[in-house]
XYZ file of C-alpha atoms in Angstrom:
672
model
C -102.970 36.183 83.988
C -106.545 34.495 83.869
C -104.996 31.491 82.177
C -103.739 30.488 85.617
C -106.777 31.133 87.648
C -107.334 27.348 88.311
C -103.915 26.808 89.959
C -104.508 25.396 93.387
C -102.319 26.724 96.207
C -99.743 29.673 96.516
C -96.771 27.490 95.239
C -98.425 26.442 92.052
C -99.891 29.854 91.551
C -96.650 31.663 91.503
C -95.006 28.954 89.540
C -97.478 29.206 86.978
C -97.367 33.019 86.766
C -93.536 32.719 86.586
C -93.798 30.590 83.553
C -96.445 32.577 81.749
C -94.351 35.795 82.108
C -91.293 34.159 80.747
C -93.088 32.434 77.918
C -95.073 35.459 76.603
C -92.109 37.705 76.803
C -89.914 35.228 74.959
C -92.479 34.375 72.229
C -93.954 37.609 71.297
C -95.412 36.336 68.095
C -98.376 34.975 70.171
C -101.173 37.308 70.656
C -103.831 36.978 73.325
C -107.077 38.856 72.914
C -109.685 39.153 75.750
C -113.218 40.006 74.704
C -115.951 41.379 76.955
C -119.184 42.055 75.137
C -122.958 42.132 75.265
C -124.581 39.336 73.358
C -127.423 40.138 70.726
C -129.423 36.947 70.913
C -132.061 36.826 73.407
C -131.211 35.895 77.004
C -127.701 35.122 76.056
C -124.435 36.525 77.524
C -120.883 36.343 76.750
C -119.068 34.846 79.686
C -115.539 34.400 81.114
C -113.444 31.650 79.823
C -112.528 28.791 82.106
C -111.977 25.167 83.047
C -111.742 21.468 82.602
C -112.755 18.622 84.626
C -114.454 15.421 84.938
C -117.538 14.226 86.594
C -116.749 13.667 90.347
C -113.340 12.046 91.112
C -113.888 8.869 92.953
C -112.387 5.437 92.931
C -113.678 2.071 91.714
C -115.273 -0.810 93.523
C -115.106 -4.459 93.950
C -116.963 -7.287 92.148
C -119.494 -9.200 94.058
C -119.838 -12.862 93.123
C -123.217 -14.397 92.741
C -124.027 -16.541 95.844
C -125.625 -19.846 95.182
C -128.369 -20.971 97.479
C -129.262 -24.431 98.426
C -131.781 -26.197 100.670
C -132.964 -29.685 101.668
C -136.426 -30.827 101.181
C -136.776 -34.375 102.779
C -134.060 -36.351 101.118
C -133.761 -34.380 97.966
C -131.146 -31.719 97.674
C -132.117 -28.725 95.364
C -129.584 -26.257 94.085
C -130.887 -23.017 93.046
C -128.749 -20.780 90.865
C -129.485 -17.356 90.118
C -130.609 -17.171 86.373
C -129.973 -14.130 84.321
C -133.052 -12.223 83.159
C -133.313 -12.897 79.304
C -133.482 -9.032 78.611
C -130.202 -8.677 80.403
C -128.520 -11.302 78.234
C -129.926 -9.614 75.196
C -128.557 -6.188 76.347
C -125.065 -7.713 76.979
C -125.102 -9.303 73.515
C -126.185 -5.984 71.910
C -123.454 -4.185 73.771
C -120.759 -6.689 72.514
C -121.983 -6.322 69.184
C -121.934 -2.532 69.121
C -118.549 -2.612 70.648
C -117.120 -4.933 67.958
C -118.829 -3.048 65.228
C -117.282 0.311 66.386
C -113.852 -1.364 66.680
C -114.054 -2.705 63.251
C -115.211 0.577 61.833
C -112.268 2.393 63.532
C -109.830 -0.025 62.190
C -111.059 0.719 58.726
C -111.039 4.442 59.050
C -107.881 5.041 60.935
C -105.557 4.254 57.960
C -106.784 7.464 56.285
C -105.448 9.492 59.204
C -102.132 7.620 59.678
C -99.784 9.833 57.726
C -101.032 13.043 59.226
C -101.296 11.537 62.685
C -97.529 10.682 62.328
C -96.550 14.004 61.289
C -98.578 15.772 64.054
C -97.012 13.284 66.774
C -93.481 14.151 65.580
C -94.116 17.868 65.775
C -95.854 17.616 69.258
C -92.918 15.482 70.546
C -90.451 18.208 69.313
C -92.484 20.881 70.945
C -92.765 18.861 74.248
C -89.018 18.354 74.365
C -88.487 22.206 73.684
C -90.900 23.764 75.826
C -91.696 21.390 78.590
C -91.151 23.502 81.612
C -90.488 22.150 85.079
C -93.476 22.642 87.355
C -91.708 20.211 89.563
C -93.710 18.107 92.152
C -94.237 19.948 95.397
C -91.285 19.913 97.902
C -92.401 18.841 101.411
C -89.984 20.466 103.886
C -89.378 19.222 107.492
C -86.610 21.162 109.160
C -83.571 20.639 107.186
C -84.938 17.745 105.125
C -86.879 17.929 101.918
C -88.982 15.308 100.290
C -89.944 15.234 96.630
C -91.124 13.062 93.783
C -89.442 12.597 90.271
C -89.968 9.989 87.648
C -91.766 7.533 89.924
C -89.257 7.851 92.716
C -89.481 9.608 96.049
C -86.288 11.289 97.136
C -84.923 12.720 100.458
C -82.422 15.638 100.417
C -81.226 18.451 102.427
C -82.932 21.799 102.043
C -79.918 23.573 100.860
C -79.170 20.929 98.244
C -82.322 19.874 96.496
C -80.808 17.975 93.566
C -81.815 14.535 92.398
C -78.266 13.529 91.870
C -77.310 14.147 95.503
C -80.569 12.869 97.107
C -81.387 9.533 98.795
C -83.982 7.331 97.038
C -86.667 6.186 99.518
C -88.466 4.134 97.004
C -89.419 3.733 93.461
C -92.735 2.557 92.146
C -90.923 -0.092 89.958
C -89.024 -1.526 92.923
C -92.165 -2.216 94.960
C -93.995 -3.724 92.065
C -96.087 -0.811 90.863
C -94.209 -0.082 87.567
C -97.309 0.982 85.740
C -98.433 3.490 88.462
C -97.627 7.075 89.180
C -97.328 8.764 92.554
C -100.298 10.896 93.528
C -99.840 12.160 97.065
C -97.058 12.056 99.578
C -97.645 12.530 103.385
C -94.751 12.283 105.908
C -95.495 11.443 109.641
C -94.619 14.452 112.079
C -91.562 12.791 113.443
C -90.470 11.520 109.792
C -90.350 8.020 110.839
C -93.098 7.012 108.282
C -94.169 7.988 104.867
C -97.417 7.320 103.080
C -97.799 7.559 99.359
C -100.699 6.884 97.075
C -100.034 5.155 93.707
C -102.466 5.089 90.752
C -102.413 3.138 87.636
C -103.235 4.919 84.432
C -105.787 2.180 83.443
C -107.715 2.426 86.699
C -109.524 4.857 88.999
C -108.135 2.797 91.917
C -105.405 4.200 94.027
C -103.131 2.151 96.645
C -101.543 3.666 99.685
C -98.088 2.340 100.491
C -96.641 3.027 103.943
C -92.791 3.063 104.332
C -90.788 3.028 107.471
C -87.956 5.485 106.899
C -84.969 3.776 108.591
C -81.460 3.754 107.169
C -82.929 1.261 104.700
C -86.649 2.000 104.076
C -88.981 -0.857 104.632
C -92.526 -1.287 103.348
C -94.768 -1.673 106.331
C -98.171 -1.802 104.923
C -100.212 -1.668 101.716
C -103.711 -0.258 101.720
C -105.863 -0.844 98.609
C -108.842 1.308 97.404
C -107.762 4.531 99.075
C -108.708 8.186 98.346
C -107.339 10.551 100.872
C -105.068 10.001 103.856
C -103.381 12.050 106.727
C -101.064 11.463 109.671
C -102.729 12.396 113.035
C -99.666 11.549 114.910
C -96.343 10.097 114.172
C -97.847 6.411 114.148
C -101.572 7.056 113.588
C -102.943 7.275 109.977
C -106.443 8.241 109.100
C -107.706 7.254 105.523
C -110.723 7.066 103.417
C -111.670 3.944 101.423
C -113.127 3.716 97.944
C -115.919 1.433 96.875
C -117.592 1.574 93.489
C -116.625 5.171 92.842
C -117.949 6.127 96.350
C -115.995 7.295 99.393
C -118.104 6.994 102.537
C -115.919 5.461 105.223
C -113.032 6.697 107.319
C -110.527 4.349 108.951
C -107.805 4.755 111.456
C -104.649 2.473 111.519
C -101.913 2.439 114.026
C -98.183 1.623 113.802
C -97.576 1.411 117.476
C -96.534 -1.850 119.238
C -100.194 -2.977 119.286
C -101.275 -2.412 115.709
C -104.887 -2.299 114.691
C -107.161 -0.802 112.132
C -110.661 0.355 112.996
C -113.759 2.110 111.302
C -113.959 5.605 112.544
C -116.899 7.113 110.414
C -119.519 5.893 107.904
C -121.560 8.279 105.721
C -125.036 6.972 105.166
C -126.203 9.420 102.438
C -125.284 8.212 99.002
C -125.192 11.855 97.737
C -122.329 12.622 100.111
C -118.639 11.999 99.487
C -116.020 11.930 102.235
C -112.419 13.013 102.485
C -110.023 13.941 105.226
C -107.818 17.071 105.543
C -105.160 18.180 108.073
C -105.329 21.827 109.212
C -102.284 23.884 108.324
C -101.128 23.961 112.030
C -101.632 20.150 112.230
C -103.975 20.678 115.208
C -107.020 18.849 113.748
C -107.758 16.300 111.043
C -111.096 17.206 109.448
C -113.542 14.495 108.149
C -115.349 16.358 105.445
C -118.697 14.978 104.124
C -119.885 16.826 101.109
C -122.716 16.728 98.563
C -122.838 19.213 95.616
C -124.525 21.679 97.902
C -124.199 20.648 101.592
C -121.398 19.999 104.035
C -120.669 18.455 107.269
C -117.479 18.509 109.161
C -116.138 16.429 112.089
C -112.839 17.168 113.970
C -110.327 14.648 115.104
C -108.051 16.179 117.707
C -104.460 15.235 116.516
C -103.160 15.209 120.095
C -105.882 12.675 120.992
C -106.560 10.709 117.885
C -108.265 7.758 119.603
C -111.154 10.041 120.829
C -114.407 10.188 118.851
C -114.540 12.803 116.170
C -116.495 15.891 117.269
C -119.235 17.512 115.028
C -118.539 21.164 114.091
C -121.984 21.784 112.747
C -124.693 19.396 111.488
C -125.422 19.478 107.876
C -127.889 22.268 106.773
C -129.361 21.873 103.306
C -127.717 24.338 100.966
C -124.804 25.247 103.307
C -121.365 24.398 102.280
C -118.429 25.004 104.703
C -114.739 24.011 105.148
C -112.515 24.437 108.296
C -109.157 25.853 109.103
C -107.786 26.463 112.580
C -105.644 29.113 114.336
C -105.130 29.854 118.078
C -108.142 27.791 119.332
C -110.406 29.277 116.829
C -111.939 27.715 113.787
C -111.977 29.608 110.600
C -114.844 28.699 108.554
C -115.147 29.103 104.831
C -118.900 28.932 104.218
C -121.747 29.797 102.029
C -123.996 30.422 105.078
C -125.882 33.619 105.182
C -126.645 36.142 102.519
C -125.439 36.510 99.853
C -125.067 32.806 99.226
C -121.356 33.191 98.231
C -118.250 32.057 100.140
C -117.334 34.280 103.223
C -114.816 33.698 105.984
C -116.220 33.352 109.475
C -114.828 32.266 112.813
C -116.083 30.522 115.967
C -114.281 29.166 119.104
C -113.275 25.514 119.041
C -115.328 24.737 122.141
C -118.596 26.161 120.728
C -118.456 25.744 116.954
C -122.133 25.520 116.088
C -123.571 27.827 113.563
C -125.140 30.204 116.233
C -121.635 31.194 117.179
C -120.264 31.865 113.749
C -119.061 35.490 113.453
C -118.343 37.138 110.121
C -114.581 37.795 109.614
C -114.307 38.555 106.026
C -117.011 39.048 103.233
C -116.314 38.860 99.537
C -117.477 41.615 97.207
C -120.299 41.034 94.920
C -119.527 38.993 91.759
C -116.430 37.744 93.419
C -115.297 34.128 93.399
C -113.052 32.623 95.925
C -110.525 30.388 94.235
C -108.429 29.200 97.168
C -107.291 30.136 100.665
C -104.054 29.567 102.549
C -103.837 29.931 106.266
C -100.567 31.012 108.067
C -99.854 31.829 111.792
C -100.043 35.648 111.388
C -101.988 36.014 108.197
C -104.082 34.221 105.522
C -104.016 34.730 101.650
C -107.241 34.658 99.623
C -107.079 33.994 95.956
C -109.965 35.967 94.402
C -111.482 36.852 91.050
C -113.772 39.784 90.585
C -115.595 40.382 87.141
C -112.560 38.768 85.384
C -109.856 40.313 87.595
C -107.535 37.915 89.362
C -106.022 39.065 92.630
C -104.821 38.146 96.057
C -105.911 39.607 99.359
C -103.476 39.136 102.180
C -105.315 39.549 105.466
C -103.259 40.221 108.618
C -104.385 38.611 111.838
C -102.120 41.090 113.753
C -102.892 44.495 112.295
C -106.329 43.410 110.784
C -105.317 45.012 107.625
C -105.899 43.797 103.981
C -103.443 44.269 101.296
C -104.589 43.515 97.700
C -102.340 42.369 94.884
C -104.152 42.528 91.474
C -103.702 41.404 88.076
C -105.808 43.655 85.831
C -106.245 41.220 82.850
C -110.058 40.948 81.805
C -110.960 37.733 80.174
C -114.605 37.060 79.464
C -113.659 35.084 76.246
C -109.950 34.520 75.682
C -108.804 34.257 72.126
C -105.285 32.941 71.127
C -103.807 33.536 67.645
C -100.491 34.357 66.014
C -100.137 38.052 65.825
C -98.687 37.774 62.233
C -101.987 35.904 60.936
C -103.776 37.766 58.193
C -107.313 37.229 57.132
C -108.530 35.819 60.421
C -112.053 35.072 58.829
C -110.328 32.320 56.884
C -108.261 30.802 59.680
C -109.505 27.647 61.457
C -111.091 28.184 64.832
C -111.171 25.639 67.758
C -113.749 26.653 70.534
C -113.481 25.095 73.938
C -116.387 24.731 76.511
C -117.172 22.829 79.714
C -119.741 24.746 81.929
C -120.505 22.177 84.817
C -119.856 21.562 88.453
C -118.741 25.175 89.081
C -115.310 24.184 87.588
C -112.986 26.479 85.576
C -112.260 25.628 81.904
C -108.598 24.299 81.705
C -106.539 26.824 79.869
C -103.015 25.465 81.018
C -99.983 25.150 78.630
C -100.028 22.230 76.328
C -97.732 21.498 73.311
C -100.579 20.896 70.935
C -101.992 24.295 71.662
C -98.852 26.058 70.769
C -98.509 23.888 67.596
C -101.887 25.006 66.437
C -101.257 28.637 66.997
C -98.048 28.485 65.078
C -99.894 26.706 62.224
C -102.340 29.567 61.966
C -105.291 28.349 64.246
C -107.450 30.498 66.382
C -108.139 29.080 69.968
C -111.045 30.368 71.855
C -112.165 29.470 75.531
C -115.745 30.371 76.260
C -116.793 30.559 79.978
C -120.499 29.691 80.127
C -122.863 29.430 83.077
C -122.501 26.380 85.020
C -118.681 26.961 85.377
C -117.360 28.668 88.378
C -115.325 31.852 87.391
C -117.850 34.200 88.711
C -118.622 32.348 91.970
C -121.258 30.115 93.278
C -124.089 32.052 91.755
C -122.567 31.608 88.206
C -122.584 27.718 88.834
C -126.037 27.756 90.125
C -127.236 29.790 87.134
C -126.204 26.973 84.754
C -127.118 23.730 86.567
C -130.294 21.680 87.108
C -133.248 23.620 85.594
C -130.804 26.406 84.249
C -128.750 23.996 82.167
C -130.024 25.545 78.963
C -128.531 28.852 79.896
C -125.088 27.420 79.371
C -126.253 26.177 75.911
C -127.561 29.764 74.991
C -124.212 31.181 76.162
C -122.202 28.805 74.033
C -124.236 29.542 71.000
C -123.973 33.373 71.608
C -120.068 33.025 72.094
C -119.503 31.339 68.719
C -121.804 33.742 66.913
C -120.048 36.744 68.350
C -116.674 35.297 67.387
C -117.767 35.018 63.811
C -119.207 38.441 63.867
C -116.000 39.850 64.999
C -114.040 38.158 62.223
C -112.738 35.197 63.963
C -113.072 32.495 61.282
C -116.518 31.328 60.019
C -118.634 28.203 60.354
C -117.022 25.967 57.809
C -113.582 26.537 59.507
C -114.871 26.222 63.107
C -114.651 23.176 65.432
C -115.781 22.427 68.977
C -113.815 20.669 71.605
C -115.192 19.290 74.952
C -114.484 16.567 77.480
C -116.534 14.694 80.065
C -119.571 16.760 81.155
C -118.587 19.519 78.598
C -119.980 16.994 76.148
C -123.516 17.740 77.283
C -123.380 21.458 75.965
C -121.255 20.487 72.941
C -123.652 17.622 71.952
C -126.628 19.809 72.613
C -125.429 22.518 70.285
C -124.936 19.963 67.594
C -128.648 19.326 67.858
C -129.783 22.931 68.126
C -127.332 24.761 65.901
C -125.318 22.379 63.858
C -124.727 25.004 61.194
C -122.302 26.883 63.588
C -119.485 24.457 63.421
C -117.977 22.034 60.896
C -116.529 19.450 63.377
C -116.389 18.451 67.001
C -113.952 16.361 69.039
C -115.109 14.728 72.336
C -113.144 13.147 74.981
C -114.983 10.759 77.296
C -118.205 12.773 76.737
C -121.396 12.611 78.846
C -124.021 12.393 76.245
C -126.967 10.398 77.511
C -127.905 12.373 80.709
C -131.584 11.303 80.941
C -130.947 7.618 80.957
C -127.856 7.849 83.189
C -129.664 9.767 85.780
C -132.508 7.287 85.837
C -130.180 4.386 86.636
C -129.735 4.651 90.394
C -127.477 1.531 90.505
C -124.697 3.435 88.808
C -122.242 4.704 91.486
C -122.516 8.478 90.665
C -126.196 8.893 89.860
C -127.336 9.928 93.415
C -124.434 12.194 93.863
C -124.978 13.951 90.503
C -128.601 14.723 91.218
C -127.644 18.158 92.545
C -125.999 18.997 89.219
C -128.479 17.602 86.840
C -131.630 17.032 88.738
C -133.682 13.864 89.648
C -135.822 12.774 86.687
C -137.236 9.760 88.775
C -138.659 11.902 91.421
C -139.387 15.030 89.702
C -141.501 15.150 86.380
C -140.218 18.676 85.804
C -136.574 17.449 85.942
C -137.467 14.642 83.514
C -138.874 17.001 80.923
C -136.244 19.596 81.361
C -133.370 16.981 80.904
C -135.183 15.568 77.874
C -135.212 18.958 76.427
C -131.548 19.335 76.153
C -129.969 15.689 76.581
C -127.747 15.151 73.498
C -128.885 11.612 73.015
C -132.617 12.275 73.418
C -132.676 15.198 70.710
C -130.837 13.526 67.810
C -132.978 13.934 64.583
C -132.502 13.663 60.898
C -130.749 16.949 59.893
C -127.335 18.304 58.844
C -124.642 17.481 61.441
C -120.995 18.270 61.882
C -118.434 15.543 61.722
C -117.724 14.157 65.222
C -114.612 12.275 66.441
C -115.085 10.751 70.040
C -112.480 9.113 72.141
C -113.908 6.813 74.861
C -112.436 4.393 77.249
C -113.287 0.831 78.083
C -112.316 1.261 81.704
C -114.195 4.640 82.268
C -116.279 4.192 85.317
C -117.810 7.635 85.200
C -119.239 7.697 81.669
C -120.872 4.342 80.759
C -119.508 3.219 77.382
C -122.969 1.858 76.468
C -124.383 5.360 76.354
C -121.543 6.621 74.084
C -122.113 3.564 71.796
C -125.859 4.193 71.516
C -125.138 7.852 70.819
C -122.879 7.211 67.948
C -125.205 4.678 66.438
C -128.198 7.018 66.657
C -126.242 10.051 65.370
C -124.931 8.088 62.328
C -128.442 6.888 61.431
C -129.877 10.411 61.729
C -127.002 11.852 59.511
C -127.685 9.180 56.851
C -131.425 9.572 56.963
C -131.064 13.199 56.363
C -128.638 12.629 53.419
C -131.027 10.081 51.792
C -134.061 12.363 52.073
C -132.278 15.487 50.593
C -130.509 13.453 47.950
C -128.720 16.599 46.416
C -125.769 16.460 44.224
C -122.631 16.682 46.306
C -124.628 16.121 49.447
C -122.116 16.054 52.355
C -122.352 13.280 54.897
C -120.436 13.955 58.056
C -117.890 11.461 59.507
C -119.007 9.961 62.878
C -116.010 8.311 64.296
C -115.640 6.460 67.701
C -112.161 5.526 68.985
C -112.438 3.264 71.953
C -109.306 3.035 74.038
C -108.426 -0.152 75.850
C -105.955 1.820 78.095
C -106.455 4.767 80.289
C -109.540 5.747 82.257
C -111.626 8.814 82.356
C -109.785 11.767 80.696
C -106.615 10.159 82.344
C -103.942 8.653 79.970
C -100.149 8.423 80.057
C -98.099 10.917 78.083
C -97.571 8.384 75.227
C -101.301 7.357 74.990
C -102.321 11.003 75.255
C -100.001 11.965 72.513
C -101.594 9.427 70.202
C -105.146 10.648 71.162
C -104.237 14.316 70.514
C -102.506 13.526 67.261
C -105.631 11.690 66.048
C -107.923 14.491 67.069
C -105.860 16.995 65.221
C -105.568 15.000 62.251
C -109.308 14.564 62.130
C -109.836 18.400 62.488
C -107.306 19.291 59.864
C -108.940 16.798 57.394
C -112.541 17.948 58.127
C -111.668 21.645 57.953
C -109.717 21.071 54.744
C -106.500 22.188 56.230
C -104.274 19.354 55.240
């Protein structure tokens, strides 16, 4: 089913399909409708549905203290302290005033949602307990041993008895002083003497790597802060990338031999590039991957000689993305090089890996998106999607044959509703959108989705250009100077849903998160009459001002998605044409509920505060000018969370947020 197209890796893919089959066969009151249609509005297309995500995932940085300078002039010592610019002080005071004002406003308003929020929370908790399925953490198998994580603990068991009750606890986050953190990744050294695990707090982007020596009684050997990715090159040599101010541009090597040391291995100089490391499936090489939004460069570390300098595969070439796997002294290169500019699988000898030696091994069909690739000794599996069809191609290295395994479900727009629902044009409709970074819209199972369907809601997922369901060209068709196409697609999708009898504007709400807030906020400015309410989580709303602030950690990296308004007047004008904050004006607006996070390092809270203030003023100005009897003034609500970071909250905090969102929607759509 298309709902699971965003699953990464073979195990998760089949786990998800297994659950979806069981779920839909067991609960046949749920109907899924897949729409594929031409759109009547000019230059608009109905698109596949798809995926959720955030602006680039990178960790936080450190605080640099002001340094005080002093000098001597004859016998007089003069101390010079850096003084703050008066405009900076004014901005800080304004920010604090806005923050305080919004917190007071929320405290006053929240009481009106309290009883409904409580009811929704109770129902969601019941559904969570009833339907939570065990997509357990990945099992890492070494010979007869299996390592796995459950409830903040890492266990070791035998392969024929993977049971938490009979497994040995290697460590728990609470025992080592990280009680508020969850385990992100686990890496076991080849001889199983060491284990590295990354831990992340729910209130921070920052991850910490803990290295344990796995004796009879595991001992903590080392703690590395500010880490993003890490891999064992040998049994006692670990490579890792460090995080600074949401950037990841340095690779280090640390040893656990008799002579222990840590040294810098690689530094990325270009602020647009982000660095991570990966171990090939056969563990022959570590790859140092430096990627911008459009360009890649890979360096190889030979795991049998980890102290040798990394070797360049192919120097970065503008517009060419590539990733590396290895088999039998040949590199298998997943790349956009050549025509058409979609992913294709090529190969080259390890000894002569330059682009001039790349040979085509497998080319994708037109309009096909590559979702993932898994490499094995005698075959590889490609996870593909072609015009809405999700399927697998198994390519044999022995017989050179290709076996295709298809799922024929077509899903340009996916609509979920209760099959017993009558008069669908009177039912509330919740539309989801994202449309950025070539990322699929998240359609995974969540308790609140089931609850809404059971209560008669219609859920629609609109895949707009800028997402990734139809490949790289689909993303390119909705980024930079094509961003307005995603907005046109969203409008066309909602209009078609209404035309087909799915709800109507006064019962329609729009939901988006992170970069999805750009299209959702833009629609509110251009076509506010299509929806009654909107809920946004950590939304990106002030594109122009954010992209003009180069001191922000992600601005340089994001230029390939949004454009560079500082260097390109055309980009400046184009962004200004759709930017939600820039285009607010006195007119009718839907009600809006925004959840933002004080610790969000990707979406500056200042931009959200300014957006809310400007939107409220515009709505009030419009109401005062029209001054009709019974004139409706939208509710513009900002809920600022002290806990959590960008779209990343604990289950308890997430439950509260979802319950407040649904209470707001029920009240605004008059469905109490």
